[in-house]
Structures are given as C-alpha cells and as structure tokens.
mmCIF file of C-alpha atoms and ligand atoms in Angstrom:
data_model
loop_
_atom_site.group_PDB
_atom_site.id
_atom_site.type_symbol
_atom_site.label_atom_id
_atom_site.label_comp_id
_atom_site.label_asym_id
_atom_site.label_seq_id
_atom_site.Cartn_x
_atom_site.Cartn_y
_atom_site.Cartn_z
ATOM 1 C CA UNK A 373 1.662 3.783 32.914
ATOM 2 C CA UNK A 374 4.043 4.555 30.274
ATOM 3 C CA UNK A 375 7.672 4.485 30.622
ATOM 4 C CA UNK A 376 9.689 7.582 31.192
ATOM 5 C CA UNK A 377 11.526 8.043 28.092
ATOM 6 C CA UNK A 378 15.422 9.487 28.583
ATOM 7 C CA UNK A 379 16.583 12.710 26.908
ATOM 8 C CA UNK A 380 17.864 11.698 23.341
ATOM 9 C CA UNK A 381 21.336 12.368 22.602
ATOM 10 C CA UNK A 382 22.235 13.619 19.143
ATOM 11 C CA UNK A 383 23.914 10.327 18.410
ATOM 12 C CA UNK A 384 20.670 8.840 18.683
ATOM 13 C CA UNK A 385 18.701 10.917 16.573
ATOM 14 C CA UNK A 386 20.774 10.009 14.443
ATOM 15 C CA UNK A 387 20.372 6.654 13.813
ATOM 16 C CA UNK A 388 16.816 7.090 14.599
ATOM 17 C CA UNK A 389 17.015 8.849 11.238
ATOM 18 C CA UNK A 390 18.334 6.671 9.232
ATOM 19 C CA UNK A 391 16.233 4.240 10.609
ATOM 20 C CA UNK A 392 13.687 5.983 8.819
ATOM 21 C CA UNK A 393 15.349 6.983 5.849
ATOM 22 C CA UNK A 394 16.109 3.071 5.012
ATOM 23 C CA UNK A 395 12.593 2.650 5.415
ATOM 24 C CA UNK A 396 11.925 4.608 2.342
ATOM 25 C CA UNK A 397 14.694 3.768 0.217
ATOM 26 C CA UNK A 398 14.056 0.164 1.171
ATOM 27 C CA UNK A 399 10.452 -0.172 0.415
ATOM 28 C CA UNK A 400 9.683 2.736 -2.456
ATOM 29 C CA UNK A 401 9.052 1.390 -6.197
ATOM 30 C CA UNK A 402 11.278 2.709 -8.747
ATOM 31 C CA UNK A 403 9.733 4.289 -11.875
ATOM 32 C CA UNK A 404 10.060 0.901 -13.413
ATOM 33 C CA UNK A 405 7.661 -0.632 -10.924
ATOM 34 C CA UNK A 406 5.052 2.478 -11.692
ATOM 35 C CA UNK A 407 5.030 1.559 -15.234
ATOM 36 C CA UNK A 408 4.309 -1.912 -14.840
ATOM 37 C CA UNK A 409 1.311 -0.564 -12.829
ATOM 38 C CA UNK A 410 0.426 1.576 -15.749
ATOM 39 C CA UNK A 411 0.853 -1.178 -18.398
ATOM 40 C CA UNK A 412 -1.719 -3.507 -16.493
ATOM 41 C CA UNK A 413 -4.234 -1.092 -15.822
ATOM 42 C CA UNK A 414 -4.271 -0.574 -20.335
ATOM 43 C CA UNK A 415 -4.156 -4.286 -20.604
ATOM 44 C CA UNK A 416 -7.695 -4.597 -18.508
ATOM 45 C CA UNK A 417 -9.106 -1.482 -19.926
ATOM 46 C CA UNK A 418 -8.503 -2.580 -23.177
ATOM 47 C CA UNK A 419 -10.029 -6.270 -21.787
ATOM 48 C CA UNK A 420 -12.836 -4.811 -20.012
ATOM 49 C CA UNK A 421 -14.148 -3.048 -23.520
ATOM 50 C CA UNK A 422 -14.880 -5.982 -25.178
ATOM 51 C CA UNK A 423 -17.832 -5.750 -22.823
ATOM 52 C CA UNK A 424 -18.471 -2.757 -21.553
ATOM 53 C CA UNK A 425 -17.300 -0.695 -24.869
ATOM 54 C CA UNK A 426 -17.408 2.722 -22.704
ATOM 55 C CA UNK A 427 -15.696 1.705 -19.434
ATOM 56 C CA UNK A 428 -12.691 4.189 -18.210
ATOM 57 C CA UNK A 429 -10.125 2.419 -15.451
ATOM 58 C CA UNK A 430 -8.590 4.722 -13.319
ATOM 59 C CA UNK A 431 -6.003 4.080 -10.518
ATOM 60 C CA UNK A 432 -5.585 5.240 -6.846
ATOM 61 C CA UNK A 433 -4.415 4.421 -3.775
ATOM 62 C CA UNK A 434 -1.095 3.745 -3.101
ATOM 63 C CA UNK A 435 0.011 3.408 -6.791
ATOM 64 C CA UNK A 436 -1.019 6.993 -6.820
ATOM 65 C CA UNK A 437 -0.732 8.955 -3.460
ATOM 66 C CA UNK A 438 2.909 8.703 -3.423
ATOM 67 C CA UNK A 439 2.800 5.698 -0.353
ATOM 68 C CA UNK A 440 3.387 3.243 -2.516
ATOM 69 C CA UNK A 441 5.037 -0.617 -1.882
ATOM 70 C CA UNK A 442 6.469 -2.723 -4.267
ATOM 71 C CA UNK A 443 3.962 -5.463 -3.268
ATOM 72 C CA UNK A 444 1.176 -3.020 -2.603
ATOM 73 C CA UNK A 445 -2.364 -3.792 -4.368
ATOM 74 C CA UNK A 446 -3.783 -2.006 -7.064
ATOM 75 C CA UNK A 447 -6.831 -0.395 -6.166
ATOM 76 C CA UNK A 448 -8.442 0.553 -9.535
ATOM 77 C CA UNK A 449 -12.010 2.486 -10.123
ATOM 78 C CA UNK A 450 -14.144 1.612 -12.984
ATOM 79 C CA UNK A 451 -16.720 4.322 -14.885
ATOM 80 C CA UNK A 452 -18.401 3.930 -17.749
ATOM 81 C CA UNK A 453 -18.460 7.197 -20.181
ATOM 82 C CA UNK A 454 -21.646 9.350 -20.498
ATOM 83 C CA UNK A 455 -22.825 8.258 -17.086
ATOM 84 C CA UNK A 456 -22.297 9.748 -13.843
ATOM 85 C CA UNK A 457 -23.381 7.743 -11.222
ATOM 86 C CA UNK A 458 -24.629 4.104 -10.717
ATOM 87 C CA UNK A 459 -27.082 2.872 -8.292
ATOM 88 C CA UNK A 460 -26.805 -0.274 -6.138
ATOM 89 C CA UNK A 461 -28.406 -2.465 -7.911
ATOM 90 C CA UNK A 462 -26.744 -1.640 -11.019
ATOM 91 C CA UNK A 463 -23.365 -1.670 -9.065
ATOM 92 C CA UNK A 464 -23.619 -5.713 -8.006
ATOM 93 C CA UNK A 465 -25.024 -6.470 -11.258
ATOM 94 C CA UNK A 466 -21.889 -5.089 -12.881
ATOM 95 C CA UNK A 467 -19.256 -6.423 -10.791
ATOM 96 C CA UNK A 468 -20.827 -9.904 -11.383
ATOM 97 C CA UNK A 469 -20.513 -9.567 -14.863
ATOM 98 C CA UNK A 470 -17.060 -7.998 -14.728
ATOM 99 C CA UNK A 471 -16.193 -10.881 -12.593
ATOM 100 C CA UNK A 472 -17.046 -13.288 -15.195
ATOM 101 C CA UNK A 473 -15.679 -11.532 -17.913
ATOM 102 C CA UNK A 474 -12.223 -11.134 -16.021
ATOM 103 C CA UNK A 475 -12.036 -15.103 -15.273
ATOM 104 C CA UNK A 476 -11.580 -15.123 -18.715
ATOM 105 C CA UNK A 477 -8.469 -13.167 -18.921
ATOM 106 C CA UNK A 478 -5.399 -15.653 -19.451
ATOM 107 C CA UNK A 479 -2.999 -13.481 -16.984
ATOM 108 C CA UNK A 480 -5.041 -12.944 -14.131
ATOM 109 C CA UNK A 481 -6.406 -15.419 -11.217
ATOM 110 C CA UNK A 482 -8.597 -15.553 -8.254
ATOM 111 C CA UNK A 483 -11.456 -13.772 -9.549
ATOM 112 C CA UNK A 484 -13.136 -12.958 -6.868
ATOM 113 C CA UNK A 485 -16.324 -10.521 -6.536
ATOM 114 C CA UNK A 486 -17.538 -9.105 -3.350
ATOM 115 C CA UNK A 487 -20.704 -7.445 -3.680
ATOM 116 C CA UNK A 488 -22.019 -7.425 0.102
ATOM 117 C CA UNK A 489 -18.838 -4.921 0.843
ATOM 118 C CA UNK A 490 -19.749 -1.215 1.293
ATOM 119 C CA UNK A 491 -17.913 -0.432 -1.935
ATOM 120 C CA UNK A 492 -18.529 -3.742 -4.067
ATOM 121 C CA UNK A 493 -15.644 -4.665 -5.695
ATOM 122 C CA UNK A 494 -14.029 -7.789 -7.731
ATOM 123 C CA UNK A 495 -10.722 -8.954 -6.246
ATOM 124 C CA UNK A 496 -7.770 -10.625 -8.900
ATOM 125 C CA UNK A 497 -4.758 -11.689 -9.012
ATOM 126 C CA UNK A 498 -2.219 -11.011 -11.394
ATOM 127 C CA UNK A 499 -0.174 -13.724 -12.702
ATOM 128 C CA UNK A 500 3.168 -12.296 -14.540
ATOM 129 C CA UNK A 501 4.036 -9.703 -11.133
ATOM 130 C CA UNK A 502 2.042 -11.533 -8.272
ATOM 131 C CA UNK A 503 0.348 -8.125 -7.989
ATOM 132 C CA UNK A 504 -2.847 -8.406 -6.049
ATOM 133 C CA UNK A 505 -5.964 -5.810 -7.403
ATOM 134 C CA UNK A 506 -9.396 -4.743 -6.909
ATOM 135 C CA UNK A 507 -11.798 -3.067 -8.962
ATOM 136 C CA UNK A 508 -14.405 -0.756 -7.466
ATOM 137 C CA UNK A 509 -17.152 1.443 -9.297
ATOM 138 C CA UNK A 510 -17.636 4.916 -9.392
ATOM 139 C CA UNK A 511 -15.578 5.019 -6.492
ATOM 140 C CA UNK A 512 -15.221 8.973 -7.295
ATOM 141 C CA UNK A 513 -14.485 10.110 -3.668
ATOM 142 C CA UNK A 514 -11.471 7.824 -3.098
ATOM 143 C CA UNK A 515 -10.304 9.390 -6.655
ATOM 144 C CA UNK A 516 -10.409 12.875 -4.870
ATOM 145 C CA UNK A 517 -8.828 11.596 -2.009
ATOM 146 C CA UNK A 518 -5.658 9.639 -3.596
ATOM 147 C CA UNK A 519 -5.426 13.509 -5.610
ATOM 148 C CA UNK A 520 -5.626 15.048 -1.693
ATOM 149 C CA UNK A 521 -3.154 12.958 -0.419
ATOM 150 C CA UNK A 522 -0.565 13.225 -3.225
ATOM 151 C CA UNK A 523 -0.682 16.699 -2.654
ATOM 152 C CA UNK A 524 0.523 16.576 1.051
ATOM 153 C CA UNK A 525 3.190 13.881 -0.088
ATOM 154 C CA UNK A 526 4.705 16.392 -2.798
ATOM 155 C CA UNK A 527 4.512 19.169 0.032
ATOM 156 C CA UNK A 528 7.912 17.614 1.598
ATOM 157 C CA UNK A 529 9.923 14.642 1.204
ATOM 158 C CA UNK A 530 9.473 14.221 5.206
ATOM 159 C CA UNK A 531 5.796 13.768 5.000
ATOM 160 C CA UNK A 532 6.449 10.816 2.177
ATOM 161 C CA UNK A 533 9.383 8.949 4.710
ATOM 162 C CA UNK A 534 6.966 9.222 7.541
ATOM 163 C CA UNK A 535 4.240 7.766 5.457
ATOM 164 C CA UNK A 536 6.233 4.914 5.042
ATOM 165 C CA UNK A 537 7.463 4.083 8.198
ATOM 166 C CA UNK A 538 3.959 4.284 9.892
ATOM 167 C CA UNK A 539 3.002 1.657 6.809
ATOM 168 C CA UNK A 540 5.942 -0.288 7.637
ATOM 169 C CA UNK A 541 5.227 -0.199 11.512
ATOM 170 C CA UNK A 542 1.968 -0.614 11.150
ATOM 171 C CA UNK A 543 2.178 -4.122 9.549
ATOM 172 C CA UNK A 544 5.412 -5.316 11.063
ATOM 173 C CA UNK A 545 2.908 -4.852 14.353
ATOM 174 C CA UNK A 546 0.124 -6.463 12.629
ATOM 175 C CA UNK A 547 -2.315 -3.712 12.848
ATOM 176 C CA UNK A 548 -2.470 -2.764 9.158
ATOM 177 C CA UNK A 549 -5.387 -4.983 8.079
ATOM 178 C CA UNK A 550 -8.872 -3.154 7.775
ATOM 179 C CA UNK A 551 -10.180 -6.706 6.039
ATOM 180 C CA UNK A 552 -8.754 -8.570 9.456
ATOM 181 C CA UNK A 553 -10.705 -5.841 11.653
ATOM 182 C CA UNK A 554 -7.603 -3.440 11.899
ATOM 183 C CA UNK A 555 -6.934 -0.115 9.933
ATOM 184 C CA UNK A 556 -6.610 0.533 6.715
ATOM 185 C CA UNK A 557 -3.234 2.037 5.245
ATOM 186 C CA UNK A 558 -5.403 5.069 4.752
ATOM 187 C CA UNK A 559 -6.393 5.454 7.893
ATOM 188 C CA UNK A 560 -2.735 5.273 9.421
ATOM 189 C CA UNK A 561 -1.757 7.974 6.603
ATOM 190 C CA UNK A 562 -4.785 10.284 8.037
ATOM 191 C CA UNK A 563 -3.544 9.933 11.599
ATOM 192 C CA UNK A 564 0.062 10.879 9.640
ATOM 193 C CA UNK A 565 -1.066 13.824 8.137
ATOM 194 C CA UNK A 566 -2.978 15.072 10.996
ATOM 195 C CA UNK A 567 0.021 14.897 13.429
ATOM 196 C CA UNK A 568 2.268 16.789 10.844
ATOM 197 C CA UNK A 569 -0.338 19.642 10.528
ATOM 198 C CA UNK A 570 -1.060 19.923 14.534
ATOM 199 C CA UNK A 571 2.907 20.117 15.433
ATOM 200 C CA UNK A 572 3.921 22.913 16.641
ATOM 201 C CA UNK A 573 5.325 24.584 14.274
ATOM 202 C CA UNK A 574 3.369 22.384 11.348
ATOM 203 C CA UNK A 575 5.277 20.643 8.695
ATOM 204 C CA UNK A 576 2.219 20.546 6.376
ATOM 205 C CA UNK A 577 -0.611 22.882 6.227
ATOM 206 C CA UNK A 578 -4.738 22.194 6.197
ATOM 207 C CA UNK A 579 -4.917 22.235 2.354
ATOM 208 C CA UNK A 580 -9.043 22.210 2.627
ATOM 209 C CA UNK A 581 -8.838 25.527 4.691
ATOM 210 C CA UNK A 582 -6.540 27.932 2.054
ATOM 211 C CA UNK A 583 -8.846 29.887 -0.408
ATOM 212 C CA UNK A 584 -8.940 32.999 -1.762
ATOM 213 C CA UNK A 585 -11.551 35.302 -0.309
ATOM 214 C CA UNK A 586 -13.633 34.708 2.821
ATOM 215 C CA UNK A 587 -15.880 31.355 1.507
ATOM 216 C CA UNK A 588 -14.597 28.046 1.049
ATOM 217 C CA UNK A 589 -15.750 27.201 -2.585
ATOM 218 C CA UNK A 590 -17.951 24.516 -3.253
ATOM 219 C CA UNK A 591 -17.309 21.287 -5.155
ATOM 220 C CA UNK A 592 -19.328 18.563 -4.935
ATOM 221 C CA UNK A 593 -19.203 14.946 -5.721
ATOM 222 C CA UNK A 594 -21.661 12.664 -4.283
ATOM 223 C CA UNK A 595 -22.886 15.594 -1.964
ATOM 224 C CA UNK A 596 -19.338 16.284 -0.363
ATOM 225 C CA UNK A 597 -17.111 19.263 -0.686
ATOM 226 C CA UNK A 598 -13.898 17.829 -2.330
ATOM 227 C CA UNK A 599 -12.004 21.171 -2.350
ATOM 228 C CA UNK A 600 -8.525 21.706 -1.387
ATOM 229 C CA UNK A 601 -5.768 23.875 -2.643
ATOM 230 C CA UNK A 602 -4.231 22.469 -5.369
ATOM 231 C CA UNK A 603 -1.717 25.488 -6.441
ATOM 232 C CA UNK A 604 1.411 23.940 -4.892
ATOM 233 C CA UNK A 605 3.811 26.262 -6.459
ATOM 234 C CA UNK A 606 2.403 29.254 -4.822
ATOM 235 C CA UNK A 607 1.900 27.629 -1.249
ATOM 236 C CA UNK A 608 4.964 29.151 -0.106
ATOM 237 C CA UNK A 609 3.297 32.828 -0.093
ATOM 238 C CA UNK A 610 -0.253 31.651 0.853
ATOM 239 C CA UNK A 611 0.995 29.869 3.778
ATOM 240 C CA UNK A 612 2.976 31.786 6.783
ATOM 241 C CA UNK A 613 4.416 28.874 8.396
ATOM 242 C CA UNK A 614 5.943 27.438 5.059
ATOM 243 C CA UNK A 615 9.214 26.116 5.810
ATOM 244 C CA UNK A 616 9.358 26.742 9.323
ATOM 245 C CA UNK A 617 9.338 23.523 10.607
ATOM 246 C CA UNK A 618 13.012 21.790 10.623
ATOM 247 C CA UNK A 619 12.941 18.593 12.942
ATOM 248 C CA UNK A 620 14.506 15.291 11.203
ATOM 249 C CA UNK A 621 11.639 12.500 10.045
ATOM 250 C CA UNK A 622 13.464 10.519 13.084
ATOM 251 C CA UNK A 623 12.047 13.690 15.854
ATOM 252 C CA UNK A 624 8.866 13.593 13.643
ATOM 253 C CA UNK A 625 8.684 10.283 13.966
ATOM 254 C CA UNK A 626 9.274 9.441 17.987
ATOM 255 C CA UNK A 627 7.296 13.108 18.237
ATOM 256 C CA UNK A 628 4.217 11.071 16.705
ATOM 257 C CA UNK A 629 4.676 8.129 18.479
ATOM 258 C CA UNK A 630 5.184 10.334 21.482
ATOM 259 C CA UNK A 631 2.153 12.337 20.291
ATOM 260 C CA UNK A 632 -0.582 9.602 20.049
ATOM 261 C CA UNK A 633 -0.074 7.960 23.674
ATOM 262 C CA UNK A 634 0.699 11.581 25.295
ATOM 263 C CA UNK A 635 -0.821 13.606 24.443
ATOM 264 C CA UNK A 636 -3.788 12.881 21.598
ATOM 265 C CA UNK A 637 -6.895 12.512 23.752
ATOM 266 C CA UNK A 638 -8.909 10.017 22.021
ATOM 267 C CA UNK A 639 -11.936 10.004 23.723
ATOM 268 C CA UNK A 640 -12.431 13.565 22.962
ATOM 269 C CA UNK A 641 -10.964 14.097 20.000
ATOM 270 C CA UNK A 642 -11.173 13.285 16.196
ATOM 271 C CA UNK A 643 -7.857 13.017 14.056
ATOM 272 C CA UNK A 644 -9.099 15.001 11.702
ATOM 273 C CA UNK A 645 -7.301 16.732 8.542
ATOM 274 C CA UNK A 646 -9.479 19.034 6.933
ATOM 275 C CA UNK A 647 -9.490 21.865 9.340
ATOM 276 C CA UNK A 648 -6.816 22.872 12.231
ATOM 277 C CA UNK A 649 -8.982 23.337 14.815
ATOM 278 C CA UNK A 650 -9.860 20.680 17.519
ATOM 279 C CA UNK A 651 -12.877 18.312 16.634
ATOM 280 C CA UNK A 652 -14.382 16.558 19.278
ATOM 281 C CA UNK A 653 -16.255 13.083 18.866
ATOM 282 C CA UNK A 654 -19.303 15.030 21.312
ATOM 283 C CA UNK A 655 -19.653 17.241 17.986
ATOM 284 C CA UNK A 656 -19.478 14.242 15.828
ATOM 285 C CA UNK A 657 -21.863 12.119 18.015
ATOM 286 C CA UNK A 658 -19.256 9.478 17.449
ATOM 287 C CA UNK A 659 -18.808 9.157 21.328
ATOM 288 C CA UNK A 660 -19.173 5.150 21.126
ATOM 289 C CA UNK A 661 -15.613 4.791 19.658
ATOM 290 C CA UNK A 662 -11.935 4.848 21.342
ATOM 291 C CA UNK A 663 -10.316 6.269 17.671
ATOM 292 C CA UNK A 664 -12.426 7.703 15.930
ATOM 293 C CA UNK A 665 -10.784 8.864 12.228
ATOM 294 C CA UNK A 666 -12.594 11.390 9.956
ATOM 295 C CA UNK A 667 -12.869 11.118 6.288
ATOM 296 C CA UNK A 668 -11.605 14.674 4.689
ATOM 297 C CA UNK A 669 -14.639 14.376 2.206
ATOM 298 C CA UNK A 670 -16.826 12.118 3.247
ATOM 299 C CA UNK A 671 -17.812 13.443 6.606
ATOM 300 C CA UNK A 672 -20.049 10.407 8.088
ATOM 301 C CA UNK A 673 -17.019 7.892 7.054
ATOM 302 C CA UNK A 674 -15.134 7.555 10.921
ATOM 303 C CA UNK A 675 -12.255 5.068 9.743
ATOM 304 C CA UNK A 676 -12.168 3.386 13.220
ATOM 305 C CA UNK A 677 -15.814 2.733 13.126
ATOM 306 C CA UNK A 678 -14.969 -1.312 12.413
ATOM 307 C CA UNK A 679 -12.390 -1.502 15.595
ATOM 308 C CA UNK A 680 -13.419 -3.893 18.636
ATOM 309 C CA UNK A 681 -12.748 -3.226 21.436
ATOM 310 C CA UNK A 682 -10.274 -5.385 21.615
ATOM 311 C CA UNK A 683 -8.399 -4.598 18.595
ATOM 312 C CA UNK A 684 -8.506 -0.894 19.772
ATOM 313 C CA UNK A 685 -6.603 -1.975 22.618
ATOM 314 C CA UNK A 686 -4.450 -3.878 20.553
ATOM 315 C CA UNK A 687 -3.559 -1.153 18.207
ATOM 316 C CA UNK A 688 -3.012 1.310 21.287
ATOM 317 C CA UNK A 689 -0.079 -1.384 22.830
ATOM 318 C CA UNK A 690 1.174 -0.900 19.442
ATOM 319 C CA UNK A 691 1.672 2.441 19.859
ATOM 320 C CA UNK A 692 3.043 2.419 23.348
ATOM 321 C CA UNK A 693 5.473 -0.216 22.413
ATOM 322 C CA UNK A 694 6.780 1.609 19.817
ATOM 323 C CA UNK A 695 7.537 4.673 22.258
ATOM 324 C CA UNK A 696 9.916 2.976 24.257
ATOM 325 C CA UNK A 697 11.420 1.139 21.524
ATOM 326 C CA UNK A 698 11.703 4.171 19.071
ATOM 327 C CA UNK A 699 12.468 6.626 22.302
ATOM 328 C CA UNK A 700 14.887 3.787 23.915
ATOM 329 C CA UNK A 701 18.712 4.949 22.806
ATOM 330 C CA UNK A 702 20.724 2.092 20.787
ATOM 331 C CA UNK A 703 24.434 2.722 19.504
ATOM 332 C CA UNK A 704 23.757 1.782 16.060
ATOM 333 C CA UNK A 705 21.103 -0.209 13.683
ATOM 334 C CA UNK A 706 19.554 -3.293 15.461
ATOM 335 C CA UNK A 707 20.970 -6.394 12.848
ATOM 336 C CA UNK A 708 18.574 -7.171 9.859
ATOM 337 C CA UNK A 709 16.271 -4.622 11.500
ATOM 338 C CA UNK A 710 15.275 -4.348 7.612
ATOM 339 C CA UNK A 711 16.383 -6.967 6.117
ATOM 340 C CA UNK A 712 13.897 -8.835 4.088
ATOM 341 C CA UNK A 713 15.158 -11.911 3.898
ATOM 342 C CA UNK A 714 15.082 -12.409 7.773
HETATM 343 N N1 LIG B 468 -10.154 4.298 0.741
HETATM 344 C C1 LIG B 468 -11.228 5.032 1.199
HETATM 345 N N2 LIG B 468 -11.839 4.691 2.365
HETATM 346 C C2 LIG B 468 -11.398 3.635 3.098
HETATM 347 C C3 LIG B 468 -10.300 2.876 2.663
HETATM 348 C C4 LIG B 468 -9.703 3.249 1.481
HETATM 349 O O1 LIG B 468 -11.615 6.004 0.527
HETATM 350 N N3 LIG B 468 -12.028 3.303 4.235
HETATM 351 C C5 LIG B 468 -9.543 4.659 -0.544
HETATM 352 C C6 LIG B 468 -8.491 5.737 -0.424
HETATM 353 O O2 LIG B 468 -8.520 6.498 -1.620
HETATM 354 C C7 LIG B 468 -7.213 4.966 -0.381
HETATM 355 C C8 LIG B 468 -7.538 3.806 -1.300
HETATM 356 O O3 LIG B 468 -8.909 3.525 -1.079
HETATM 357 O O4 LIG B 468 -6.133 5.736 -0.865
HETATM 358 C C9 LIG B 468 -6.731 2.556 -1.049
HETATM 359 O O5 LIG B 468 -6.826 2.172 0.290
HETATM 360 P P1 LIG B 468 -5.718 1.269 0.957
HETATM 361 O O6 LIG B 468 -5.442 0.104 0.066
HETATM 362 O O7 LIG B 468 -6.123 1.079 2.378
HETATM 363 O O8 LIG B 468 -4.502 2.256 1.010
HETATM 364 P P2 LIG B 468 -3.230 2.346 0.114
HETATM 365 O O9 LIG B 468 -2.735 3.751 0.265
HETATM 366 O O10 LIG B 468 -3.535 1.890 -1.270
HETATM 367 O O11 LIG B 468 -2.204 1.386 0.876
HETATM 368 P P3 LIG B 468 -1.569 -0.033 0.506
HETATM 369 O O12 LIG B 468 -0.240 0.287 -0.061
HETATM 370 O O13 LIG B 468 -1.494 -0.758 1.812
HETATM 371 O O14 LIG B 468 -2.492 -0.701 -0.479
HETATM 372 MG MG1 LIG B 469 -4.038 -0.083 -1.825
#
C-alpha cells in the first residue's frame, strides 16, 4: 500500500539536505544555553543540601547526549554520597520530602512529585528560563545510557543531524510524547542509532560488541552489563568499516524513513543496538507488541511496551507519510517549513 517513490535527482538530494542541516542549526543550544543548564543544576544542589547535606545532582538526557533543544527538559538524577542504592520505600519517601523542600525555592514552580511512576520523580518548573525539570533517584542506568549515547553522537556529526530531525519529526507529527502514550525521545534516538548501525555499509558501529580479547567484560550496575567501548580515538583501527559510509544525512534520512515501512519487519524483529545481529521478539517473548524497542542495558525495558494499539498505528502513518513527503521531489524549501514563528 505504499506509494511508489520516483528516483531522486541530485537536485533533490540536495535540498533534502539542507532540509536537514537547518534542522540542526535551527534547533541546537549554543554553549551559552549549556551553561545555563549547568548553573541551575549548582543552584539546586547547593538548595537540596540544606536537607539532604550528602546529595550529588547529576544531569542526563538531552542536556547531555548531545540531542539537545533549547526548550528541552532537564532530566536530573539525585544520589546521596556513601550510599549506593535506595529501595522503594525509601525512594517515595524522599521525593516527598524533596518535593516539599523544593516548593520552597523562590525560582522554581509547579512542584510536582510523582511517586506511582516507574522511576518516581518530582517535576518543577523553572521560573527565570521557563525550563521544565525532573528529578529522579538513583536513576544510575539512564546515567550509563546518556554516557552511551553521547558516544555514538561524537562518532559523526551525521548521527547528531539525524538525531535531530527524527526529534523534530517526531513532534511536529505528534508522536513524541511517552507521558501522552507515544514514544519517548529516547526511544526515537534508539530506532536512530539502530538504523545507522544496520545500513549497509554502517555509519556507526555496535559500541557494546568491540573488546579486546574473546569475552565481553563485565560491568554491572543494578545487575546489567553497562559496557561499551569508550576509546573513541582509537575506533578508527578497531573498527574495519570506519569511514566507509559516505551518503548525505538527507539519503540517511529518506533511507530511514524508507527503512522502517520497507523493509524493518516489526513483528519479527527488535530495533535493537547493542549487538548487530538480528533479534527477534520470538527470542524476547515480546511477541504481544507491533514495535517492540530494546533497552541497551536494561534488557527487560521494551520502549514500545506502553503503545496501544491504536497509537502504534498512529505512529506507523507517521512514518509512511513521511516517505512520500521526504521521498516526493520539490524544487526548493517548502515556505516557513522551519520557521518558528509560523
Ligand atoms: N530514559 C530511560 N528510559 C526511558 C526513557 C528515558 O532510561 N524509558 C532516560 C534516558 O537516559 C534518556 C533520559 O531518560 O536519555 C531522558 O529521556 P527523554 O527526556 O525521553 O529524552 P531526551 O533525550 O532528554 O529528549 P528531550 O530533549 O525530548 O527531553
Ligand atoms: Mg529530556
């Protein structure tokens, strides 16, 4: 049922490019904006001690994988020093009292604590920027995560642009909201990152499957393996296909458009970026769901697990909409196509 898409003339590509490019440019922070970030999250720590003298705030998320928005919350994790975990109980009972101490804080509003959430948290809002946060505890995994996907983001600049346009598409279509029973913006970067390593040849390579020797090593936090190659620098000689890949982010980007309604079987398979070879959602058991989205560390975590049936749907039009319209030649940009104001 899809629409035959017509052979793409260089012209095109062209402006498919810098269709994508804009997207970057357009919605990045400047270093400016990342301080700011920084200066609020030493303005709570310092807060939060009055109370809780030990307490360490950390950020991640999109002020630290390298996906960030101007307007993009700040997802902050909360430990306290000399302890390494926290149980339930404990967890609630904290974010109730952090929620009460923060509604004391004269630049921040909307206190809000949600303790019935998976990972409790307590939602503000931040007066002087409009910046919208949450604060989550011992939230260690999505530490190692934010670290995992920085890495692929400083691999090349394309995986970064691409980020951003599948952020960009993804709420322009309204499909971007895991809170509104969408998908997160980390679960459209997976489904990113898992295209780029399964092209043919990859742009990006399975960071969880280079090691030296025969064994993957072993570290473990909460009972997951969180390894990955971290040594950057020397990528280019432990990886063969370094480099080879030279399509523009505007190919990449109709190629993963092109990718998911083609030729991504989702009823079999599992986007899933911490090993190259196919996954299917038999061997997960996850059979029950139309996308199914693996954490890289926390292997019981299926992102799409939270879709309807209807929203899976939904998300799929998406998807095949943006085919023809990406694939679909136009002489030049469509007016305001990112224009803000419009
Ligand atoms: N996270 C996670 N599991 C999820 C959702 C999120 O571990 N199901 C963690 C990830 O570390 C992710 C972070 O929480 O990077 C923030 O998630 P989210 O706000 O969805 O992504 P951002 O990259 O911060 O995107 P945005 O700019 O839209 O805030
Ligand atoms: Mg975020």
């Amino acid at each position: 049922q899809l629409d035959p898409l017509p052979t793409l003339t260089p012209e095109f590509l062209n402006v498919l490019n810098k269709v994508c490019e804009q997207c970057y440019t357009d919605f990045a922070p400047d270093e400016l904006e990342v301080g700011v970030r920084e200066h609020i999250l030493q303005d709570l720590e310092t807060f939060v001690k009055r109370q809780f003298a030990g307490a360490r705030l950390q950020l991640f998320g999109s002020s630290k994988n390298g996906f960030g928005f101007r307007q993009s919350d700040l997802d902050i994790c909360m430990v306290l020093d000399g302890q390494d975990t926290i149980d339930d109980v404990d967890c609630i009972t904290i974010i109730e009292s952090l929620a009460r101490l923060l509604k004391k804080h004269p630049g921040l509003k909307n206190i809000l604590p949600i303790t019935t959430a998976k990972v409790p948290i307590v939602k503000f809002y931040h007066v002087r920027t409009g910046l919208e946060g949450d604060i989550s505890l011992y939230n260690t995994l999505a530490l190692h995560n934010t670290h995992l996907l920085a890495s692929y983001a400083a691999i090349d600049r394309r995986v970064k642009i691409l980020c951003y346009v599948m952020k960009v598409f993804a709420k322009m279509c309204d499909i971007g909201d895991a809170s509104r029973g969408s998908l997160s913006s980390y679960a459209y970067t997976l489904m990113v990152l898992f295209f780029l390593q399964q092209r043919n040849p990859p742009v990006i390579p399975v960071l969880q499957e280079i090691y030296d020797g025969t064994k993957k090593p072993e570290v473990l936090v909460d009972g997951w393996n969180v390894y990955f190659f971290h040594d950057l620098k020397t990528l280019p000689s432990r990886w063969p296909q370094y480099g080879k890949n030279t399509e523009t982010v505007g190919e990449l980007w109709l190629g993963l458009l092109r990718f998911y309604t083609e030729d991504f079987d989702f009823r079999e398979h599992v986007v899933c970026i911490r090993q190259h070879g196919r996954l299917t959602t038999f061997n997960k058991q996850w059979t029950s769901k139309y996308i199914v989205i693996e954490d890289p560390f926390d292997l019981n975590h299926n992102l799409g697990a939270g879709l309807s049936r209807k929203m899976t749907n939904f998300i799929m039009k998406a998807f095949i909409n943006g085919r023809t319209v990406f694939g679909t030649p136009v002489k030049a940009f469509p007016p305001y196509f990112f224009d803000p104001e419009v």
